[in-house]
């Protein structure tokens, strides 16, 4: 079903930049999906950011949201693939983007919700603290989108996982600082970067997830 014509009021005639994006949603979404599978991990990260911006700005706009709706599933599949990326910034951006999509297109995202919930909760145990933090933010977005049904699922994860913090060995601030400066504790371990200057990392490549 073709989308309705662009709103023709004086306020939105032509639509400016957002109207241009809405009119060209089909090729833009195909391009972003393709870039989520690019060879360069920095490109994949930027693509996930671009997809999130589509959901945030176009998907939550009262005049233009319908233009993006037919392509939500295609974009979600691209993001789900990025959850398995070797580059943590890519995983991080994909995680946040999916939460943003749930707020903008709750019903369109509902068929993938079980898979999304599984991916988000997996990210809660990632080695990178910011990935864990943004997974929690994405779960918060899901609670905003789906209300009590999602809240109960999130609370169940919290009740199960939070007490595990007690199993971690105690460490004073002095011991923590000593560990940070211990060369032998860090030699030979995997090195994580902010992304763009790191060596090329392998993409998820898992195709459709779930």
PDB file of C-alpha atoms in Angstrom, residues 171-181:
ATOM      1  CA  UNK A 171      37.844  -4.914  46.096  1.00  0.00           C
ATOM      2  CA  UNK A 172      38.884  -1.721  47.826  1.00  0.00           C
ATOM      3  CA  UNK A 173      39.632   1.468  45.896  1.00  0.00           C
ATOM      4  CA  UNK A 174      43.347   0.984  46.578  1.00  0.00           C
ATOM      5  CA  UNK A 175      43.241  -2.573  45.226  1.00  0.00           C
ATOM      6  CA  UNK A 176      41.354  -1.384  42.141  1.00  0.00           C
ATOM      7  CA  UNK A 177      43.947   1.320  41.400  1.00  0.00           C
ATOM      8  CA  UNK A 178      46.730  -1.217  41.883  1.00  0.00           C
ATOM      9  CA  UNK A 179      45.080  -3.564  39.388  1.00  0.00           C
ATOM     10  CA  UNK A 180      44.750  -0.774  36.839  1.00  0.00           C
ATOM     11  CA  UNK A 181      48.510  -0.157  36.963  1.00  0.00           C
TER      12      UNK A 181
END
